[in-house]
Amino acid sequence: MASLKPIPITVFTGFLGAGKTSIILSLLPQLPKDYKVVLLKNEFGDVEVDSQLAKQSSLTAVSEILNGCMCCVLIGQMKTALLEIRDNFRPDRIIIECSGSAFPATLAFQIRELERETSGDLKLDAIVTVIDAENFTGYEDSSPTSKMQASYTDAILINKWEHISERQLDIVIDHLNTLNDTTPKIRCQGRNGVDPNFIFGLDTKLFSESDPRLSAIDGTHNDEVETVTVFKGPSSAKPHVHDEHCQQTHVPQGVETMKQDVEPVEESVLTAALNGLSKETVWRVKGFVKLRDGVKILNWAFGRFELTALEAGISDGAIVKLTAMGERGEIKRTIRKFAAALDAELV
């Protein structure tokens, strides 16, 4: 290992829908063509949405850890995944994209352990937090995790600021300065994201033995996000059902409620259903929808959404396969009407 350069690891955190995946993908065209990047992504639910989107990019490889958060329920899986990425691809950089509720301390501790176990072959380079400027002052009040993400980071990327006034942006920056007045705050440039030179090569001291705040860090995970799967299609394509502790459960034998209708969804119906969602209780909806002009990747966050063509299509015949994320105890009630509008159901 002594003759090889250490593999730097950049960790992206940020609340649901902040735009982490889009920013990561925007970095790739700005890197040398022979620069190899592998993305390790952690997300709620069964649906591999962002990894499918990322596979249509110039990433060397994409690995996704589903059905839980790797800073709590899935702790330990990240270390295994990082070692496999190193052994299989030997990339120039690994990017970890956390789930929206992840507190980076536990992840950073695991990476620091890997630094020691691999004699520095894997190395934490930076923790980067993405802020949704349009919605931060709203979700900051209900999400302790979003405050921690902004407090313990090497750089704060302010995304979606184009949608708000200068006065509103000043309020967001004031909030961020209250949480963390020493970390650089960088405005993303729309689809161009941010210059990689701003966030690569930072050689962070966060969560290291020399970090004077280490003993004061509370690594408790905040279980503030609940997920619901919205599905329509043949029973064979039905996602696994998971309880609130991310453990697989089983549908009783003989229960058969899946929609067999294979007609695609009308885009106008989908748009109307999305526009009817409350961003107070539903924070993110993402997954796959079969429309008349093909299968689309749906990304909805806080009232705004995008549809992106899925080049590979869906092989299992599903018409709707979405993961909705939102306020615990409220999202099922809110999302049920949305599912009904698509002639789908909650699983």
Short mmCIF file of C-alpha atoms in Angstrom, two decimals:
data_model
loop_
_atom_site.label_atom_id
_atom_site.label_comp_id
_atom_site.label_asym_id
_atom_site.label_seq_id
_atom_site.Cartn_x
_atom_site.Cartn_y
_atom_site.Cartn_z
CA MET A 1 0.00 0.00 0.00
CA ALA A 2 2.95 2.30 0.59
CA SER A 3 3.37 2.94 -3.16
CA LEU A 4 -0.29 3.87 -3.67
CA LYS A 5 -1.87 7.23 -2.97
CA PRO A 6 -4.47 7.20 -0.19
CA ILE A 7 -8.07 7.21 -1.41
CA PRO A 8 -9.78 10.39 -0.15
CA ILE A 9 -13.40 10.15 1.00
CA THR A 10 -15.81 13.08 0.76
CA VAL A 11 -19.03 12.77 2.76
CA PHE A 12 -22.10 14.70 1.60
CA THR A 13 -24.83 15.36 4.17
CA GLY A 14 -27.95 17.48 3.99
CA PHE A 15 -31.65 17.25 4.67
CA LEU A 16 -34.11 15.45 2.38
CA GLY A 17 -34.37 17.10 -1.02
CA ALA A 18 -31.49 19.52 -0.49
CA GLY A 19 -30.00 18.50 -3.85
CA LYS A 20 -27.04 16.34 -2.82
CA THR A 21 -27.23 13.97 -5.80
CA SER A 22 -27.52 16.78 -8.34
CA ILE A 23 -24.50 18.57 -6.89
CA ILE A 24 -22.43 15.39 -6.85
CA LEU A 25 -23.27 14.67 -10.49
CA SER A 26 -22.46 18.27 -11.43
CA LEU A 27 -18.91 17.79 -10.15
CA LEU A 28 -18.10 15.00 -12.59
CA PRO A 29 -17.82 17.02 -15.85
CA GLN A 30 -15.40 19.36 -14.08
CA LEU A 31 -12.94 16.57 -13.24
CA PRO A 32 -10.22 15.13 -15.52
CA LYS A 33 -11.61 12.46 -17.84
CA ASP A 34 -9.39 9.77 -16.32
CA TYR A 35 -10.34 10.69 -12.72
CA LYS A 36 -12.27 7.75 -11.23
CA VAL A 37 -15.04 8.47 -8.73
CA VAL A 38 -17.20 5.86 -6.99
CA LEU A 39 -20.41 6.91 -5.26
CA LEU A 40 -21.62 5.09 -2.13
CA LYS A 41 -25.19 6.17 -1.50
CA ASN A 42 -27.44 5.53 1.49
CA GLU A 43 -31.18 6.05 1.15
CA PHE A 44 -34.51 5.18 2.71
CA GLY A 45 -36.75 2.52 1.19
CA ASP A 46 -36.25 -0.23 -1.37
CA VAL A 47 -36.23 1.86 -4.53
CA GLU A 48 -32.80 2.45 -6.07
CA VAL A 49 -33.66 5.83 -7.54
CA ASP A 50 -30.55 7.97 -7.36
CA SER A 51 -28.23 5.09 -8.12
CA GLN A 52 -30.12 4.55 -11.40
CA LEU A 53 -29.76 8.25 -12.16
CA ALA A 54 -26.08 8.17 -11.22
CA LYS A 55 -25.42 5.13 -13.40
CA GLN A 56 -26.38 7.29 -16.37
CA SER A 57 -23.44 9.57 -15.46
CA SER A 58 -19.67 9.19 -15.81
CA LEU A 59 -19.22 7.70 -12.35
CA THR A 60 -16.93 4.67 -12.30
CA ALA A 61 -19.41 2.78 -10.12
CA VAL A 62 -22.39 3.30 -7.84
CA SER A 63 -23.15 1.33 -4.69
CA GLU A 64 -26.33 1.85 -2.70
CA ILE A 65 -27.21 0.87 0.87
CA LEU A 66 -30.98 0.76 1.30
CA ASN A 67 -33.64 0.24 3.99
CA GLY A 68 -32.10 2.19 6.80
CA CYS A 69 -29.51 4.71 7.79
CA MET A 70 -25.88 3.65 7.89
CA CYS A 71 -25.24 5.89 10.87
CA CYS A 72 -27.55 3.78 13.06
CA VAL A 73 -29.46 0.70 11.85
CA LEU A 74 -26.94 -0.21 9.17
CA ILE A 75 -23.81 0.75 11.09
CA GLY A 76 -20.87 -1.37 9.95
CA GLN A 77 -22.16 -1.91 6.40
CA MET A 78 -20.45 1.26 5.28
CA LYS A 79 -17.00 0.03 6.28
CA THR A 80 -17.54 -3.22 4.40
CA ALA A 81 -18.76 -1.33 1.33
CA LEU A 82 -15.78 1.06 1.38
CA LEU A 83 -13.30 -1.82 1.53
CA GLU A 84 -15.05 -3.54 -1.38
CA ILE A 85 -14.93 -0.33 -3.42
CA ARG A 86 -11.22 0.04 -2.71
CA ASP A 87 -10.45 -3.56 -3.65
CA ASN A 88 -12.66 -3.69 -6.75
CA PHE A 89 -12.12 -0.25 -8.29
CA ARG A 90 -9.21 1.55 -6.62
CA PRO A 91 -10.82 4.97 -7.44
CA ASP A 92 -9.20 8.37 -7.19
CA ARG A 93 -11.98 9.40 -4.80
CA ILE A 94 -14.97 7.93 -3.00
CA ILE A 95 -18.03 10.09 -2.42
CA ILE A 96 -20.50 9.05 0.27
CA GLU A 97 -23.99 10.49 -0.01
CA CYS A 98 -25.81 10.12 3.32
CA SER A 99 -29.52 9.74 3.86
CA GLY A 100 -31.34 12.95 4.70
CA SER A 101 -31.50 12.14 8.41
CA ALA A 102 -27.88 11.06 8.87
CA PHE A 103 -25.69 12.70 11.49
CA PRO A 104 -22.15 12.60 10.09
CA ALA A 105 -20.37 11.93 13.39
CA THR A 106 -20.99 8.17 13.42
CA LEU A 107 -19.97 7.87 9.77
CA ALA A 108 -16.84 9.91 10.37
CA PHE A 109 -15.89 7.73 13.35
CA GLN A 110 -16.13 4.63 11.14
CA ILE A 111 -13.99 6.23 8.45
CA ARG A 112 -11.43 7.29 11.06
CA GLU A 113 -11.29 3.66 12.23
CA LEU A 114 -10.73 2.59 8.63
CA GLU A 115 -7.89 5.10 8.36
CA ARG A 116 -6.15 3.29 11.21
CA GLU A 117 -7.08 -0.21 10.04
CA THR A 118 -5.83 0.45 6.49
CA SER A 119 -2.78 2.44 7.60
CA GLY A 120 -4.13 5.54 5.91
CA ASP A 121 -5.07 3.88 2.61
CA LEU A 122 -8.64 5.18 3.05
CA LYS A 123 -8.79 8.72 4.35
CA LEU A 124 -11.55 11.15 5.33
CA ASP A 125 -11.04 14.27 3.23
CA ALA A 126 -14.08 16.38 4.07
CA ILE A 127 -17.66 16.51 5.28
CA VAL A 128 -19.79 18.74 3.07
CA THR A 129 -23.33 19.83 3.97
CA VAL A 130 -25.88 20.87 1.34
CA ILE A 131 -28.53 23.37 2.43
CA ASP A 132 -31.86 23.91 0.65
CA ALA A 133 -32.06 27.70 1.01
CA GLU A 134 -35.71 27.80 -0.03
CA ASN A 135 -36.85 25.49 2.79
CA PHE A 136 -34.08 25.54 5.42
CA THR A 137 -35.76 27.92 7.87
CA GLY A 138 -38.81 25.63 7.76
CA TYR A 139 -37.23 22.22 8.25
CA GLU A 140 -34.58 23.56 10.65
CA ASP A 141 -37.32 24.09 13.25
CA SER A 142 -38.53 20.48 13.09
CA SER A 143 -35.25 18.70 12.40
CA PRO A 144 -32.50 18.58 15.06
CA THR A 145 -30.47 16.57 12.54
CA SER A 146 -30.39 19.42 10.01
CA LYS A 147 -28.90 21.67 12.69
CA MET A 148 -26.23 19.09 13.51
CA GLN A 149 -25.42 18.63 9.83
CA ALA A 150 -24.82 22.37 9.48
CA SER A 151 -22.84 22.55 12.71
CA TYR A 152 -20.30 19.78 12.08
CA THR A 153 -19.04 20.24 8.53
CA ASP A 154 -16.08 21.53 6.55
CA ALA A 155 -18.14 23.41 3.96
CA ILE A 156 -21.76 24.45 3.57
CA LEU A 157 -23.13 24.51 0.03
CA ILE A 158 -26.15 26.79 -0.27
CA ASN A 159 -28.41 25.33 -2.92
CA LYS A 160 -31.68 26.57 -4.49
CA TRP A 161 -31.03 30.16 -3.38
CA GLU A 162 -32.20 31.38 -6.81
CA HIS A 163 -35.79 30.67 -5.73
CA ILE A 164 -35.80 33.18 -2.87
CA SER A 165 -35.21 36.91 -2.38
CA GLU A 166 -31.95 38.42 -1.17
CA ARG A 167 -33.67 39.24 2.13
CA GLN A 168 -34.75 35.62 2.58
CA LEU A 169 -31.25 34.45 1.70
CA ASP A 170 -29.81 36.81 4.34
CA ILE A 171 -32.10 35.21 6.92
CA VAL A 172 -30.90 31.74 5.95
CA ILE A 173 -27.26 32.78 6.18
CA ASP A 174 -27.93 34.38 9.58
CA HIS A 175 -29.38 31.06 10.75
CA LEU A 176 -26.36 29.19 9.42
CA ASN A 177 -23.93 31.62 11.06
CA THR A 178 -25.71 31.09 14.37
CA LEU A 179 -25.14 27.36 14.04
CA ASN A 180 -21.65 27.59 12.54
CA ASP A 181 -19.88 30.91 12.01
CA THR A 182 -16.48 29.49 11.01
CA THR A 183 -17.30 27.17 8.12
CA PRO A 184 -17.18 28.54 4.54
CA LYS A 185 -20.60 28.98 2.94
CA ILE A 186 -20.62 28.65 -0.84
CA ARG A 187 -23.51 29.39 -3.18
CA CYS A 188 -24.10 26.66 -5.76
CA GLN A 189 -24.38 27.88 -9.32
CA GLY A 190 -27.57 26.15 -10.40
CA ARG A 191 -26.94 23.10 -12.57
CA ASN A 192 -23.22 23.85 -12.51
CA GLY A 193 -23.10 23.10 -8.79
CA VAL A 194 -19.77 24.12 -7.30
CA ASP A 195 -16.10 24.09 -8.26
CA PRO A 196 -14.53 20.80 -7.02
CA ASN A 197 -11.48 22.77 -5.86
CA PHE A 198 -13.63 24.31 -3.12
CA ILE A 199 -14.51 20.99 -1.50
CA PHE A 200 -11.85 18.45 -2.56
CA GLY A 201 -8.51 18.30 -0.76
CA LEU A 202 -9.67 19.91 2.50
CA ASP A 203 -7.99 17.25 4.70
CA THR A 204 -10.53 17.68 7.49
CA LYS A 205 -9.70 17.60 11.19
CA LEU A 206 -13.34 17.03 12.13
CA PHE A 207 -13.98 14.02 14.37
CA SER A 208 -10.27 13.31 14.66
CA GLU A 209 -8.45 12.85 17.95
CA SER A 210 -7.26 16.45 17.64
CA ASP A 211 -10.81 17.82 17.34
CA PRO A 212 -11.34 19.78 20.59
CA ARG A 213 -15.13 19.39 20.29
CA LEU A 214 -15.01 15.61 20.01
CA SER A 215 -16.03 14.89 23.60
CA ALA A 216 -19.02 17.25 23.29
CA ILE A 217 -20.50 15.64 20.18
CA ASP A 218 -23.80 13.88 20.65
CA GLY A 219 -23.95 11.11 18.08
CA THR A 220 -27.54 10.16 18.86
CA HIS A 221 -29.54 9.53 15.72
CA ASN A 222 -32.80 11.46 15.44
CA ASP A 223 -35.54 9.22 14.09
CA GLU A 224 -37.56 12.09 12.64
CA VAL A 225 -38.25 10.72 9.16
CA GLU A 226 -40.87 8.10 8.31
CA THR A 227 -41.04 6.41 4.91
CA VAL A 228 -43.96 4.95 2.96
CA THR A 229 -43.87 3.00 -0.30
CA VAL A 230 -46.44 3.82 -2.99
CA PHE A 231 -46.87 0.97 -5.45
CA LYS A 232 -48.91 -0.05 -8.49
CA GLY A 233 -48.16 -3.06 -10.61
CA PRO A 234 -48.00 -6.86 -10.60
CA SER A 235 -47.56 -8.62 -7.27
CA SER A 236 -44.25 -10.06 -8.41
CA ALA A 237 -42.81 -6.54 -8.49
CA LYS A 238 -44.06 -5.58 -5.02
CA PRO A 239 -41.29 -4.17 -2.82
CA HIS A 240 -40.54 -5.78 0.52
CA VAL A 241 -42.50 -4.33 3.43
CA HIS A 242 -40.40 -2.88 6.25
CA ASP A 243 -41.45 -1.78 9.69
CA GLU A 244 -40.30 1.41 11.40
CA HIS A 245 -37.13 -0.31 12.63
CA CYS A 246 -36.14 -1.23 9.07
CA GLN A 247 -36.62 -4.96 9.67
CA GLN A 248 -38.27 -7.00 6.93
CA THR A 249 -41.82 -8.15 7.69
CA HIS A 250 -44.06 -10.48 5.76
CA VAL A 251 -47.49 -10.10 4.21
CA PRO A 252 -49.82 -12.80 5.62
CA GLN A 253 -50.40 -15.71 3.27
CA GLY A 254 -53.47 -15.25 1.12
CA VAL A 255 -53.42 -11.44 1.25
CA GLU A 256 -53.43 -10.16 -2.33
CA THR A 257 -54.13 -6.48 -2.82
CA MET A 258 -51.67 -5.40 -5.49
CA LYS A 259 -53.02 -3.59 -8.51
CA GLN A 260 -52.80 -5.65 -11.66
CA ASP A 261 -53.60 -2.73 -14.00
CA VAL A 262 -50.67 -2.24 -16.38
CA GLU A 263 -51.86 0.99 -18.00
CA PRO A 264 -49.28 3.79 -17.66
CA VAL A 265 -50.04 6.87 -15.58
CA GLU A 266 -51.20 10.01 -17.36
CA GLU A 267 -48.67 12.78 -16.77
CA SER A 268 -51.45 15.27 -16.06
CA VAL A 269 -52.79 12.98 -13.31
CA LEU A 270 -49.32 12.63 -11.79
CA THR A 271 -48.74 16.39 -11.88
CA ALA A 272 -52.08 17.10 -10.22
CA ALA A 273 -51.39 14.54 -7.51
CA LEU A 274 -47.93 15.97 -6.81
CA ASN A 275 -49.29 19.51 -6.69
CA GLY A 276 -51.76 18.37 -4.05
CA LEU A 277 -49.07 17.20 -1.63
CA SER A 278 -48.43 19.18 1.55
CA LYS A 279 -44.77 20.07 1.93
CA GLU A 280 -45.37 20.55 5.65
CA THR A 281 -45.72 16.81 6.23
CA VAL A 282 -44.29 15.31 3.00
CA TRP A 283 -40.68 16.27 2.41
CA ARG A 284 -39.59 13.99 -0.42
CA VAL A 285 -41.09 11.63 -3.00
CA LYS A 286 -38.78 9.72 -5.29
CA GLY A 287 -38.93 6.64 -7.47
CA PHE A 288 -40.15 5.40 -10.83
CA VAL A 289 -43.37 6.08 -12.73
CA LYS A 290 -44.33 4.60 -16.08
CA LEU A 291 -45.88 7.33 -18.26
CA ARG A 292 -47.12 6.98 -21.84
CA ASP A 293 -43.79 8.18 -23.23
CA GLY A 294 -41.69 5.84 -21.09
CA VAL A 295 -40.44 5.24 -17.57
CA LYS A 296 -39.41 8.34 -15.65
CA ILE A 297 -37.36 8.92 -12.52
CA LEU A 298 -39.41 11.18 -10.25
CA ASN A 299 -37.73 13.51 -7.78
CA TRP A 300 -40.15 15.68 -5.75
CA ALA A 301 -39.01 17.82 -2.83
CA PHE A 302 -40.92 20.50 -0.95
CA GLY A 303 -43.33 21.28 -3.79
CA ARG A 304 -40.93 21.11 -6.76
CA PHE A 305 -40.35 18.07 -8.94
CA GLU A 306 -38.40 16.78 -11.92
CA LEU A 307 -39.01 13.87 -14.29
CA THR A 308 -35.96 12.30 -15.90
CA ALA A 309 -36.09 9.55 -18.53
CA LEU A 310 -34.81 6.20 -17.27
CA GLU A 311 -32.74 4.79 -20.09
CA ALA A 312 -32.93 1.18 -18.94
CA GLY A 313 -36.65 1.15 -18.09
CA ILE A 314 -38.18 -0.99 -15.34
CA SER A 315 -37.85 -4.70 -16.00
CA ASP A 316 -40.29 -5.91 -13.31
CA GLY A 317 -43.41 -4.38 -14.86
CA ALA A 318 -44.12 -1.90 -12.06
CA ILE A 319 -46.19 1.14 -13.03
CA VAL A 320 -45.59 3.16 -9.86
CA LYS A 321 -42.80 2.46 -7.38
CA LEU A 322 -42.18 5.45 -5.13
CA THR A 323 -40.75 6.11 -1.69
CA ALA A 324 -42.36 9.01 0.20
CA MET A 325 -40.55 10.54 3.17
CA GLY A 326 -41.93 12.95 5.71
CA GLU A 327 -42.99 13.78 9.21
CA ARG A 328 -43.27 10.75 11.47
CA GLY A 329 -46.86 9.97 12.40
CA GLU A 330 -48.31 12.22 9.69
CA ILE A 331 -47.05 11.08 6.32
CA LYS A 332 -49.23 7.98 5.89
CA ARG A 333 -52.39 10.01 6.32
CA THR A 334 -51.18 12.65 3.88
CA ILE A 335 -49.80 10.33 1.21
CA ARG A 336 -52.86 8.05 1.07
CA LYS A 337 -54.83 10.53 -1.03
CA PHE A 338 -51.85 10.90 -3.39
CA ALA A 339 -51.66 7.13 -3.85
CA ALA A 340 -55.38 6.90 -4.54
CA ALA A 341 -55.09 9.54 -7.27
CA LEU A 342 -52.59 7.26 -9.06
CA ASP A 343 -54.75 4.18 -8.47
CA ALA A 344 -51.88 2.89 -6.35
CA GLU A 345 -51.63 1.84 -2.72
CA LEU A 346 -49.37 2.04 0.31
CA VAL A 347 -47.22 -0.98 1.12
#
